[in-house]
Amino acid sequence: MRRHPRTVALAIASAATLALAACGSEDEGPTTSVGDADACPGDVVDVVVSVGQWGDVVESLGGDCASVTTVISSTAVDPHDFEPTTGDIAAFEEADLVVLNGADYDHWAADAAANVDPAPVVLDLAEVAGLETEEHAEQEGEEHTEEEGEEHAEEEGHGHGGVNPHIWHSPDFVQQAADAVTAELSALSPDAADHFADRATAWEEELAPYLAEIESLRAAAAGRTYAATESVFDYMARDIGLTDVTPEGYREAASNESDPAPGDVAEFGSALSGGGVDVLVYNTQTEGGVPEQLRGSAEDAGVPVVEVTESVPDDDGSFVDWQLTQLRALSDALARG
Ligand SMILES: [Zn+2]
């Protein structure tokens, strides 16, 4: 039987159109910034970073002496539900160093690194920050004092093994993470240690306006309160000195990524209209009727809304620019609220 060439051609054309449309609106896969072997005084280190929150930081610290592949580099991907494709984990085969967020945020990357032979060096930033997941805590449970247990309970959030994993929103953890990345890069490429030291100094300078903004927010936040649709910004809010008045039931549901009960949502709405909340921290990356409803309640009550995101926005590659935008929004909100 003869085929109909025109039909076949049309079918191919429409398939190509669909593929292009998908490409523009979905995750485009890992991105790589390539080091410069001619400019690097030592070996260029191949680094894989699991999530975009850390990609720009590692690129800045690596300079000419690191090629950095960031696996989740788009906000089109929900990092909580991420399942890597074969293409996503191909870069792990070549990696000298794998940088993980840890705290069960990116377990898939720990698994991918563990399946590579020879194994790359793995740097778990939550471990650097001294955070443990429940899984680890249970294994080592007997060694824990009661006091440590209480500290741990305070850090619950967002359903990642009981620890709030959004450590890139903590200025202390960010600086600890940067120091650890520099140390690992220098260990892997000792002849480039001076280059990495220069990059670390440049990074500290880049961080200065961010730290200055946090410092001025500490003064503005004294005695002020916030409520949040999600826990993504909690480390920063706590560092600045804001008091979290998010109703407990709502916060627990959001931390477990479950739907809050109608009563929890109503309680949140009453808190917003009752005058006890100075600002509402709103994660724009999570879609849903409940957060939108709460935003509406805040706006009706004249409570300023501060927009934050879990991941680096697609239009802004710089970690510091992203953070500064959020911090300035919070500063404006506190001035208004
Ligand atoms: Zn999260």
Short mmCIF file of C-alpha atoms and ligand atoms in Angstrom, two decimals:
data_model
loop_
_atom_site.label_atom_id
_atom_site.label_comp_id
_atom_site.label_asym_id
_atom_site.label_seq_id
_atom_site.Cartn_x
_atom_site.Cartn_y
_atom_site.Cartn_z
CA MET A 1 0.00 0.00 0.00
CA ARG A 2 1.28 3.45 -0.93
CA ARG A 3 1.76 6.03 1.73
CA HIS A 4 0.51 9.55 1.36
CA PRO A 5 3.65 11.68 1.52
CA ARG A 6 1.78 14.90 2.20
CA THR A 7 0.06 13.46 5.27
CA VAL A 8 3.35 12.20 6.64
CA ALA A 9 5.01 15.60 6.13
CA LEU A 10 2.16 17.37 7.91
CA ALA A 11 2.35 14.94 10.79
CA ILE A 12 6.09 15.60 11.18
CA ALA A 13 5.56 19.35 11.03
CA SER A 14 2.93 19.34 13.74
CA ALA A 15 5.03 17.07 15.95
CA ALA A 16 7.92 19.54 15.64
CA THR A 17 5.62 22.42 16.56
CA LEU A 18 4.45 20.58 19.66
CA ALA A 19 8.01 19.80 20.71
CA LEU A 20 8.98 23.46 20.42
CA ALA A 21 5.97 24.58 22.42
CA ALA A 22 6.82 22.10 25.17
CA CYS A 23 10.41 23.27 25.18
CA GLY A 24 9.46 26.87 25.84
CA SER A 25 7.16 26.21 28.77
CA GLU A 26 8.82 23.30 30.55
CA ASP A 27 12.09 22.59 32.26
CA GLU A 28 14.92 22.77 29.75
CA GLY A 29 17.15 20.44 31.74
CA PRO A 30 20.55 21.02 33.32
CA THR A 31 22.58 24.13 32.49
CA THR A 32 26.37 24.26 32.48
CA SER A 33 28.79 27.14 32.89
CA VAL A 34 32.17 26.03 31.55
CA GLY A 35 35.44 26.90 33.29
CA ASP A 36 38.45 28.32 31.43
CA ALA A 37 41.38 25.88 31.46
CA ASP A 38 43.75 28.48 29.93
CA ALA A 39 42.98 31.01 32.66
CA CYS A 40 42.99 28.50 35.54
CA PRO A 41 46.34 27.94 37.30
CA GLY A 42 45.31 24.39 38.28
CA ASP A 43 42.86 21.73 37.15
CA VAL A 44 39.33 22.81 36.28
CA VAL A 45 36.99 21.04 38.72
CA ASP A 46 33.80 19.47 37.30
CA VAL A 47 30.98 20.28 39.69
CA VAL A 48 27.34 19.18 39.67
CA VAL A 49 24.93 21.26 41.77
CA SER A 50 21.51 19.75 42.39
CA VAL A 51 19.37 22.91 42.59
CA GLY A 52 19.53 26.42 41.17
CA GLN A 53 19.45 28.08 44.60
CA TRP A 54 23.12 27.07 44.93
CA GLY A 55 24.15 27.08 41.25
CA ASP A 56 25.03 30.77 41.02
CA VAL A 57 26.87 30.67 44.36
CA VAL A 58 29.07 27.77 43.24
CA GLU A 59 29.72 29.38 39.84
CA SER A 60 30.83 32.58 41.55
CA LEU A 61 33.17 30.69 43.87
CA GLY A 62 34.56 28.43 41.14
CA GLY A 63 35.41 31.18 38.63
CA ASP A 64 37.67 30.00 35.81
CA CYS A 65 38.57 26.83 37.70
CA ALA A 66 35.17 25.13 37.82
CA SER A 67 32.69 23.87 35.23
CA VAL A 68 29.36 23.93 37.02
CA THR A 69 26.31 21.95 35.90
CA THR A 70 23.08 22.89 37.69
CA VAL A 71 20.46 20.18 37.34
CA ILE A 72 17.25 22.01 38.38
CA SER A 73 17.71 25.44 36.89
CA SER A 74 14.12 26.42 36.12
CA THR A 75 11.19 27.46 38.29
CA ALA A 76 9.00 25.35 35.96
CA VAL A 77 10.18 22.38 38.02
CA ASP A 78 8.80 21.77 41.49
CA PRO A 79 11.92 20.68 43.40
CA HIS A 80 9.74 18.75 45.86
CA ASP A 81 8.41 16.40 43.19
CA PHE A 82 11.50 16.21 41.01
CA GLU A 83 12.37 12.92 39.37
CA PRO A 84 15.53 13.10 37.28
CA THR A 85 15.72 11.75 33.74
CA THR A 86 18.74 9.86 32.43
CA GLY A 87 19.85 13.13 30.85
CA ASP A 88 19.56 14.96 34.16
CA ILE A 89 21.93 12.59 35.90
CA ALA A 90 24.42 12.11 33.03
CA ALA A 91 26.62 14.91 34.37
CA PHE A 92 27.17 13.03 37.63
CA GLU A 93 29.37 10.55 35.68
CA GLU A 94 31.95 13.28 35.05
CA ALA A 95 31.68 15.06 38.38
CA ASP A 96 34.64 15.62 40.70
CA LEU A 97 32.36 17.34 43.21
CA VAL A 98 28.59 17.10 43.80
CA VAL A 99 27.02 19.89 45.85
CA LEU A 100 23.72 18.94 47.49
CA ASN A 101 21.31 21.04 49.49
CA GLY A 102 20.64 18.01 51.70
CA ALA A 103 17.96 17.75 54.41
CA ASP A 104 16.06 15.39 52.08
CA TYR A 105 15.40 18.25 49.67
CA ASP A 106 17.31 16.57 46.82
CA HIS A 107 17.69 12.94 47.79
CA TRP A 108 17.67 12.00 44.10
CA ALA A 109 21.03 13.78 43.69
CA ALA A 110 22.57 11.95 46.65
CA ASP A 111 21.37 8.69 45.07
CA ALA A 112 22.78 9.65 41.66
CA ALA A 113 26.16 10.52 43.19
CA ALA A 114 26.22 7.23 45.10
CA ASN A 115 25.75 5.27 41.87
CA VAL A 116 28.84 6.72 40.18
CA ASP A 117 32.17 4.86 40.15
CA PRO A 118 34.64 6.30 41.03
CA ALA A 119 32.55 8.25 43.49
CA PRO A 120 32.70 12.06 43.36
CA VAL A 121 33.24 14.09 46.51
CA VAL A 122 29.78 14.91 47.91
CA LEU A 123 29.23 18.14 49.83
CA ASP A 124 25.92 18.16 51.73
CA LEU A 125 25.21 21.79 52.67
CA ALA A 126 22.56 20.96 55.29
CA GLU A 127 25.17 18.82 57.02
CA VAL A 128 27.60 21.74 56.85
CA ALA A 129 24.89 23.84 58.52
CA GLY A 130 24.59 21.24 61.28
CA LEU A 131 21.04 20.17 60.34
CA GLU A 132 19.96 16.57 60.54
CA THR A 133 17.03 14.81 59.00
CA GLU A 134 14.82 12.57 61.14
CA GLU A 135 16.29 9.55 59.43
CA HIS A 136 19.79 10.49 60.66
CA ALA A 137 18.50 11.59 64.04
CA GLU A 138 16.79 8.24 64.59
CA GLN A 139 19.94 6.32 63.74
CA GLU A 140 21.93 8.39 66.21
CA GLY A 141 19.02 9.00 68.55
CA GLU A 142 20.57 7.62 71.70
CA GLU A 143 23.41 10.09 71.62
CA HIS A 144 21.07 13.07 71.70
CA THR A 145 20.43 15.13 74.77
CA GLU A 146 16.94 16.40 75.46
CA GLU A 147 18.01 19.95 74.74
CA GLU A 148 19.18 19.03 71.25
CA GLY A 149 15.89 17.25 70.67
CA GLU A 150 13.96 20.40 71.43
CA GLU A 151 16.12 22.45 69.09
CA HIS A 152 15.48 19.91 66.40
CA ALA A 153 11.72 20.06 66.92
CA GLU A 154 11.78 23.82 66.33
CA GLU A 155 13.30 23.26 62.93
CA GLU A 156 10.46 21.18 61.54
CA GLY A 157 9.03 22.22 58.24
CA HIS A 158 7.97 21.55 54.67
CA GLY A 159 7.93 17.78 54.93
CA HIS A 160 11.58 17.04 54.22
CA GLY A 161 12.40 14.60 56.99
CA GLY A 162 11.33 17.04 59.69
CA VAL A 163 13.95 19.72 58.99
CA ASN A 164 13.18 22.97 57.20
CA PRO A 165 15.39 22.47 54.13
CA HIS A 166 15.25 26.06 52.79
CA ILE A 167 18.71 26.84 54.11
CA TRP A 168 19.60 29.21 51.25
CA HIS A 169 17.31 31.69 52.99
CA SER A 170 19.59 31.79 56.03
CA PRO A 171 22.49 34.28 55.84
CA ASP A 172 24.54 32.20 58.31
CA PHE A 173 24.05 28.97 56.37
CA VAL A 174 24.81 30.71 53.06
CA GLN A 175 28.16 31.91 54.38
CA GLN A 176 28.97 28.51 55.92
CA ALA A 177 28.05 26.84 52.62
CA ALA A 178 30.29 29.19 50.64
CA ASP A 179 33.26 28.50 52.93
CA ALA A 180 32.71 24.75 52.56
CA VAL A 181 32.48 24.97 48.75
CA THR A 182 35.73 26.96 48.59
CA ALA A 183 37.48 24.43 50.84
CA GLU A 184 36.35 21.47 48.68
CA LEU A 185 37.32 23.19 45.42
CA SER A 186 40.77 24.02 46.82
CA ALA A 187 41.26 20.44 48.02
CA LEU A 188 40.33 19.07 44.59
CA SER A 189 42.52 21.51 42.66
CA PRO A 190 45.31 22.64 45.03
CA ASP A 191 47.23 24.58 42.35
CA ALA A 192 44.14 26.77 41.95
CA ALA A 193 43.82 27.52 45.67
CA ASP A 194 44.83 31.17 45.21
CA HIS A 195 42.22 31.56 42.48
CA PHE A 196 39.54 30.13 44.77
CA ALA A 197 40.68 32.42 47.59
CA ASP A 198 40.34 35.43 45.26
CA ARG A 199 36.88 34.26 44.21
CA ALA A 200 35.86 33.85 47.86
CA THR A 201 36.93 37.45 48.56
CA ALA A 202 34.99 38.70 45.52
CA TRP A 203 31.95 36.73 46.70
CA GLU A 204 32.14 38.29 50.16
CA GLU A 205 32.16 41.72 48.51
CA GLU A 206 29.15 40.74 46.40
CA LEU A 207 27.40 39.65 49.58
CA ALA A 208 28.01 42.96 51.39
CA PRO A 209 24.82 44.79 50.25
CA TYR A 210 22.78 41.68 51.16
CA LEU A 211 24.27 41.58 54.65
CA ALA A 212 23.79 45.35 55.02
CA GLU A 213 20.12 45.04 54.07
CA ILE A 214 19.66 42.25 56.64
CA GLU A 215 21.33 44.39 59.28
CA SER A 216 18.99 47.34 58.65
CA LEU A 217 16.00 44.97 58.61
CA ARG A 218 16.95 43.76 62.10
CA ALA A 219 16.29 47.24 63.41
CA ALA A 220 13.03 47.59 61.44
CA ALA A 221 11.78 44.14 62.53
CA ALA A 222 12.07 44.59 66.28
CA GLY A 223 8.70 43.79 67.83
CA ARG A 224 7.09 43.06 64.45
CA THR A 225 5.26 39.93 63.30
CA TYR A 226 4.73 37.93 60.12
CA ALA A 227 2.61 35.07 58.91
CA ALA A 228 3.56 32.93 55.90
CA THR A 229 1.74 30.84 53.31
CA GLU A 230 4.79 28.51 53.33
CA SER A 231 7.95 28.00 55.34
CA VAL A 232 10.39 28.87 52.55
CA PHE A 233 11.44 32.24 54.07
CA ASP A 234 11.36 31.27 57.76
CA TYR A 235 15.13 31.15 58.34
CA MET A 236 15.52 34.69 57.04
CA ALA A 237 12.51 36.01 58.94
CA ARG A 238 13.86 34.46 62.14
CA ASP A 239 17.34 35.81 61.53
CA ILE A 240 15.95 39.30 61.04
CA GLY A 241 14.01 38.99 64.29
CA LEU A 242 10.42 38.87 63.07
CA THR A 243 8.00 36.84 65.20
CA ASP A 244 6.14 34.09 63.34
CA VAL A 245 2.43 34.27 64.12
CA THR A 246 1.31 31.85 61.39
CA PRO A 247 -1.53 29.84 62.97
CA GLU A 248 -0.10 26.49 64.13
CA GLY A 249 -2.60 24.22 62.37
CA TYR A 250 -2.05 25.92 59.04
CA ARG A 251 1.71 25.86 59.42
CA GLU A 252 1.77 22.15 60.22
CA ALA A 253 -0.39 21.32 57.21
CA ALA A 254 1.75 23.46 54.88
CA SER A 255 4.92 21.88 56.30
CA ASN A 256 3.58 18.45 55.47
CA GLU A 257 2.43 19.58 52.03
CA SER A 258 -1.12 18.61 52.94
CA ASP A 259 -4.26 20.71 52.62
CA PRO A 260 -5.00 22.81 55.69
CA ALA A 261 -8.41 22.20 57.29
CA PRO A 262 -11.06 24.87 56.63
CA GLY A 263 -10.80 25.84 60.31
CA ASP A 264 -7.04 26.49 59.92
CA VAL A 265 -7.64 28.70 56.91
CA ALA A 266 -10.39 30.59 58.75
CA GLU A 267 -8.07 31.09 61.72
CA PHE A 268 -5.40 32.47 59.39
CA GLY A 269 -7.96 34.83 57.84
CA SER A 270 -9.01 36.07 61.29
CA ALA A 271 -5.38 36.65 62.26
CA LEU A 272 -4.92 38.78 59.15
CA SER A 273 -8.08 40.82 59.70
CA GLY A 274 -7.52 41.05 63.46
CA GLY A 275 -4.49 43.31 63.25
CA GLY A 276 -1.95 40.90 64.80
CA VAL A 277 0.02 40.32 61.59
CA ASP A 278 2.33 43.06 60.29
CA VAL A 279 3.24 41.38 56.98
CA LEU A 280 2.13 38.32 55.00
CA VAL A 281 5.03 36.40 53.41
CA TYR A 282 3.66 34.86 50.24
CA ASN A 283 5.43 32.22 48.14
CA THR A 284 4.47 33.07 44.54
CA GLN A 285 5.87 29.78 43.30
CA THR A 286 3.10 27.71 44.85
CA GLU A 287 -0.21 27.89 43.07
CA GLY A 288 -3.38 27.19 44.92
CA GLY A 289 -6.72 28.53 46.01
CA VAL A 290 -5.86 28.70 49.71
CA PRO A 291 -2.74 30.90 49.44
CA GLU A 292 -4.60 33.17 47.00
CA GLN A 293 -7.53 33.42 49.41
CA LEU A 294 -5.15 34.37 52.23
CA ARG A 295 -3.52 36.97 50.05
CA GLY A 296 -6.97 38.42 49.39
CA SER A 297 -7.68 38.50 53.13
CA ALA A 298 -4.39 40.32 53.74
CA GLU A 299 -5.11 42.87 51.04
CA ASP A 300 -8.64 43.45 52.37
CA ALA A 301 -7.19 44.02 55.84
CA GLY A 302 -4.43 46.32 54.60
CA VAL A 303 -1.67 43.86 55.60
CA PRO A 304 1.29 44.30 53.20
CA VAL A 305 2.16 41.19 51.16
CA VAL A 306 5.83 40.28 50.64
CA GLU A 307 6.42 38.08 47.62
CA VAL A 308 9.14 35.46 47.94
CA THR A 309 10.05 32.40 45.88
CA GLU A 310 11.48 29.01 46.70
CA SER A 311 13.84 29.03 43.69
CA VAL A 312 15.80 31.71 41.85
CA PRO A 313 13.41 33.41 39.38
CA ASP A 314 14.12 32.47 35.76
CA ASP A 315 14.80 36.08 34.79
CA ASP A 316 17.47 36.63 37.42
CA GLY A 317 20.55 34.43 37.59
CA SER A 318 22.23 36.14 40.55
CA PHE A 319 21.65 34.80 44.03
CA VAL A 320 22.36 38.18 45.62
CA ASP A 321 20.04 40.11 43.28
CA TRP A 322 17.25 37.64 43.99
CA GLN A 323 17.73 37.89 47.74
CA LEU A 324 18.02 41.69 47.67
CA THR A 325 14.75 42.01 45.76
CA GLN A 326 12.98 39.99 48.47
CA LEU A 327 14.68 41.80 51.36
CA ARG A 328 13.82 45.23 49.92
CA ALA A 329 10.21 44.13 49.46
CA LEU A 330 10.16 43.12 53.12
CA SER A 331 11.71 46.43 54.13
CA ASP A 332 9.04 48.36 52.17
CA ALA A 333 6.30 46.22 53.68
CA LEU A 334 7.52 46.79 57.24
CA ALA A 335 7.62 50.53 56.55
CA ARG A 336 3.99 50.40 55.37
CA GLY A 337 2.52 47.79 57.74
ZN ZN B 1 10.21 23.82 49.83
#
